[in-house]
Amino acid sequence: MRLKNIMSIIALAPRWLSALVIGICVVFAGVPTVGAQQQEEDEYQGLPEGEGREEVAAYCGACHSLGLVSQQKLPRHRWEDLLVWMNEKQGMPKLPPEDEKIVLDYLTEHLGPPKTRRRF
């Protein structure tokens, strides 16, 4: 009797094993797209989408974690001061003027201080 049960299980094994393999393949079929999205998000380390994100990632990410950059929440004049300080004291090469404007516009718009509304 016991041998009969074992033999029936062995006979069914190819069916359930192939179903299991197909099920696993179906489940993991979506993983590459999730991985690609995650890779893009990791590349920008939380920088919000917007014009200038690539430039900020390239220029700032050359020396800093982009997470550090996104934590600052500075107004434009402070970002400008920080760039001057990095140029003069830290040996950072000056950005081309058009790229500097793009970077400062992005930092101000997306990584500036929270916008507040006045109450009357």
PDB file of C-alpha atoms in Angstrom:
ATOM      1  CA  MET A   1       0.000   0.000   0.000  1.00  0.00           C
ATOM      2  CA  ARG A   2       2.722   2.424   0.942  1.00  0.00           C
ATOM      3  CA  LEU A   3       4.675   1.605  -2.208  1.00  0.00           C
ATOM      4  CA  LYS A   4       1.554   2.266  -4.258  1.00  0.00           C
ATOM      5  CA  ASN A   5       1.190   5.775  -2.734  1.00  0.00           C
ATOM      6  CA  ILE A   6       4.826   6.566  -3.387  1.00  0.00           C
ATOM      7  CA  MET A   7       4.516   5.373  -6.983  1.00  0.00           C
ATOM      8  CA  SER A   8       1.432   7.555  -7.571  1.00  0.00           C
ATOM      9  CA  ILE A   9       3.254  10.584  -6.165  1.00  0.00           C
ATOM     10  CA  ILE A  10       6.230   9.890  -8.423  1.00  0.00           C
ATOM     11  CA  ALA A  11       3.896   9.525 -11.392  1.00  0.00           C
ATOM     12  CA  LEU A  12       2.337  12.943 -10.660  1.00  0.00           C
ATOM     13  CA  ALA A  13       5.680  14.647  -9.980  1.00  0.00           C
ATOM     14  CA  PRO A  14       6.380  15.698 -13.580  1.00  0.00           C
ATOM     15  CA  ARG A  15       2.964  17.380 -13.804  1.00  0.00           C
ATOM     16  CA  TRP A  16       3.141  19.395 -10.607  1.00  0.00           C
ATOM     17  CA  LEU A  17       6.846  20.084 -11.055  1.00  0.00           C
ATOM     18  CA  SER A  18       6.281  21.566 -14.502  1.00  0.00           C
ATOM     19  CA  ALA A  19       3.317  23.563 -13.145  1.00  0.00           C
ATOM     20  CA  LEU A  20       5.541  24.842 -10.336  1.00  0.00           C
ATOM     21  CA  VAL A  21       8.281  25.867 -12.772  1.00  0.00           C
ATOM     22  CA  ILE A  22       5.761  27.645 -15.023  1.00  0.00           C
ATOM     23  CA  GLY A  23       4.285  29.406 -11.985  1.00  0.00           C
ATOM     24  CA  ILE A  24       7.700  30.588 -10.849  1.00  0.00           C
ATOM     25  CA  CYS A  25       8.481  31.869 -14.354  1.00  0.00           C
ATOM     26  CA  VAL A  26       5.205  33.798 -14.468  1.00  0.00           C
ATOM     27  CA  VAL A  27       5.852  35.361 -11.065  1.00  0.00           C
ATOM     28  CA  PHE A  28       9.372  36.453 -11.949  1.00  0.00           C
ATOM     29  CA  ALA A  29       8.496  37.648 -15.456  1.00  0.00           C
ATOM     30  CA  GLY A  30       7.791  41.146 -14.087  1.00  0.00           C
ATOM     31  CA  VAL A  31      11.000  41.407 -12.076  1.00  0.00           C
ATOM     32  CA  PRO A  32      13.220  42.932 -14.811  1.00  0.00           C
ATOM     33  CA  THR A  33      10.892  45.915 -15.281  1.00  0.00           C
ATOM     34  CA  VAL A  34      10.725  46.487 -11.541  1.00  0.00           C
ATOM     35  CA  GLY A  35      14.507  46.158 -11.405  1.00  0.00           C
ATOM     36  CA  ALA A  36      14.961  48.666 -14.222  1.00  0.00           C
ATOM     37  CA  GLN A  37      12.711  51.191 -12.451  1.00  0.00           C
ATOM     38  CA  GLN A  38      14.585  50.632  -9.206  1.00  0.00           C
ATOM     39  CA  GLN A  39      17.918  51.083 -10.983  1.00  0.00           C
ATOM     40  CA  GLU A  40      16.804  54.458 -12.403  1.00  0.00           C
ATOM     41  CA  GLU A  41      15.547  55.582  -8.993  1.00  0.00           C
ATOM     42  CA  ASP A  42      18.815  54.466  -7.391  1.00  0.00           C
ATOM     43  CA  GLU A  43      20.795  56.318 -10.048  1.00  0.00           C
ATOM     44  CA  TYR A  44      19.150  59.601  -9.017  1.00  0.00           C
ATOM     45  CA  GLN A  45      18.966  58.718  -5.299  1.00  0.00           C
ATOM     46  CA  GLY A  46      15.622  60.390  -4.765  1.00  0.00           C
ATOM     47  CA  LEU A  47      16.155  63.518  -6.854  1.00  0.00           C
ATOM     48  CA  PRO A  48      12.745  64.625  -8.134  1.00  0.00           C
ATOM     49  CA  GLU A  49      12.142  64.490 -11.877  1.00  0.00           C
ATOM     50  CA  GLY A  50      12.562  67.775 -13.667  1.00  0.00           C
ATOM     51  CA  GLU A  51      14.657  69.735 -16.108  1.00  0.00           C
ATOM     52  CA  GLY A  52      18.206  69.795 -14.788  1.00  0.00           C
ATOM     53  CA  ARG A  53      18.097  66.534 -12.830  1.00  0.00           C
ATOM     54  CA  GLU A  54      20.690  64.920 -15.114  1.00  0.00           C
ATOM     55  CA  GLU A  55      23.037  67.889 -14.758  1.00  0.00           C
ATOM     56  CA  VAL A  56      22.658  67.926 -10.965  1.00  0.00           C
ATOM     57  CA  ALA A  57      23.284  64.177 -10.849  1.00  0.00           C
ATOM     58  CA  ALA A  58      26.386  64.546 -13.022  1.00  0.00           C
ATOM     59  CA  TYR A  59      27.936  67.622 -11.410  1.00  0.00           C
ATOM     60  CA  CYS A  60      26.948  67.147  -7.770  1.00  0.00           C
ATOM     61  CA  GLY A  61      27.103  63.355  -7.863  1.00  0.00           C
ATOM     62  CA  ALA A  62      30.737  63.485  -8.991  1.00  0.00           C
ATOM     63  CA  CYS A  63      31.750  64.266  -5.394  1.00  0.00           C
ATOM     64  CA  HIS A  64      28.648  63.878  -3.241  1.00  0.00           C
ATOM     65  CA  SER A  65      25.885  61.465  -2.497  1.00  0.00           C
ATOM     66  CA  LEU A  66      22.791  62.827  -4.204  1.00  0.00           C
ATOM     67  CA  GLY A  67      20.943  62.089  -0.977  1.00  0.00           C
ATOM     68  CA  LEU A  68      23.170  64.681   0.715  1.00  0.00           C
ATOM     69  CA  VAL A  69      22.348  67.221  -1.995  1.00  0.00           C
ATOM     70  CA  SER A  70      18.601  66.633  -1.741  1.00  0.00           C
ATOM     71  CA  GLN A  71      18.614  67.120   2.052  1.00  0.00           C
ATOM     72  CA  GLN A  72      19.875  70.709   1.944  1.00  0.00           C
ATOM     73  CA  LYS A  73      16.634  72.592   1.068  1.00  0.00           C
ATOM     74  CA  LEU A  74      18.453  75.888   0.484  1.00  0.00           C
ATOM     75  CA  PRO A  75      17.191  79.088  -1.154  1.00  0.00           C
ATOM     76  CA  ARG A  76      18.851  80.088  -4.427  1.00  0.00           C
ATOM     77  CA  HIS A  77      21.285  82.582  -2.914  1.00  0.00           C
ATOM     78  CA  ARG A  78      22.607  79.875  -0.553  1.00  0.00           C
ATOM     79  CA  TRP A  79      23.039  77.395  -3.436  1.00  0.00           C
ATOM     80  CA  GLU A  80      24.959  80.137  -5.288  1.00  0.00           C
ATOM     81  CA  ASP A  81      27.136  80.775  -2.208  1.00  0.00           C
ATOM     82  CA  LEU A  82      27.768  77.049  -1.877  1.00  0.00           C
ATOM     83  CA  LEU A  83      28.909  76.792  -5.509  1.00  0.00           C
ATOM     84  CA  VAL A  84      31.284  79.751  -5.042  1.00  0.00           C
ATOM     85  CA  TRP A  85      32.664  78.168  -1.845  1.00  0.00           C
ATOM     86  CA  MET A  86      33.215  74.820  -3.594  1.00  0.00           C
ATOM     87  CA  ASN A  87      34.974  76.604  -6.490  1.00  0.00           C
ATOM     88  CA  GLU A  88      37.202  78.771  -4.308  1.00  0.00           C
ATOM     89  CA  LYS A  89      37.891  76.556  -1.306  1.00  0.00           C
ATOM     90  CA  GLN A  90      37.345  72.982  -2.466  1.00  0.00           C
ATOM     91  CA  GLY A  91      38.903  73.122  -5.938  1.00  0.00           C
ATOM     92  CA  MET A  92      35.721  72.368  -7.833  1.00  0.00           C
ATOM     93  CA  PRO A  93      35.995  73.541 -11.447  1.00  0.00           C
ATOM     94  CA  LYS A  94      33.532  76.274 -12.378  1.00  0.00           C
ATOM     95  CA  LEU A  95      30.496  75.048 -14.248  1.00  0.00           C
ATOM     96  CA  PRO A  96      29.877  76.424 -17.730  1.00  0.00           C
ATOM     97  CA  PRO A  97      27.470  79.388 -17.291  1.00  0.00           C
ATOM     98  CA  GLU A  98      24.559  77.694 -19.083  1.00  0.00           C
ATOM     99  CA  ASP A  99      24.959  74.538 -16.954  1.00  0.00           C
ATOM    100  CA  GLU A 100      25.297  76.578 -13.768  1.00  0.00           C
ATOM    101  CA  LYS A 101      21.959  78.246 -14.509  1.00  0.00           C
ATOM    102  CA  ILE A 102      20.302  74.872 -15.207  1.00  0.00           C
ATOM    103  CA  VAL A 103      21.719  73.403 -11.980  1.00  0.00           C
ATOM    104  CA  LEU A 104      20.739  76.410  -9.860  1.00  0.00           C
ATOM    105  CA  ASP A 105      17.251  76.532 -11.394  1.00  0.00           C
ATOM    106  CA  TYR A 106      16.749  72.837 -10.615  1.00  0.00           C
ATOM    107  CA  LEU A 107      18.137  73.089  -7.073  1.00  0.00           C
ATOM    108  CA  THR A 108      15.971  76.133  -6.338  1.00  0.00           C
ATOM    109  CA  GLU A 109      12.787  74.687  -7.821  1.00  0.00           C
ATOM    110  CA  HIS A 110      13.040  71.113  -6.571  1.00  0.00           C
ATOM    111  CA  LEU A 111      15.402  71.261  -3.597  1.00  0.00           C
ATOM    112  CA  GLY A 112      14.734  74.698  -2.176  1.00  0.00           C
ATOM    113  CA  PRO A 113      13.053  75.458   1.142  1.00  0.00           C
ATOM    114  CA  PRO A 114       9.418  74.426   1.485  1.00  0.00           C
ATOM    115  CA  LYS A 115       7.084  76.988  -0.003  1.00  0.00           C
ATOM    116  CA  THR A 116       4.977  78.704   2.633  1.00  0.00           C
ATOM    117  CA  ARG A 117       1.762  80.630   2.247  1.00  0.00           C
ATOM    118  CA  ARG A 118       1.102  83.853   4.083  1.00  0.00           C
ATOM    119  CA  ARG A 119      -1.859  83.994   6.403  1.00  0.00           C
ATOM    120  CA  PHE A 120      -3.857  87.170   6.729  1.00  0.00           C
TER     121      PHE A 120
END
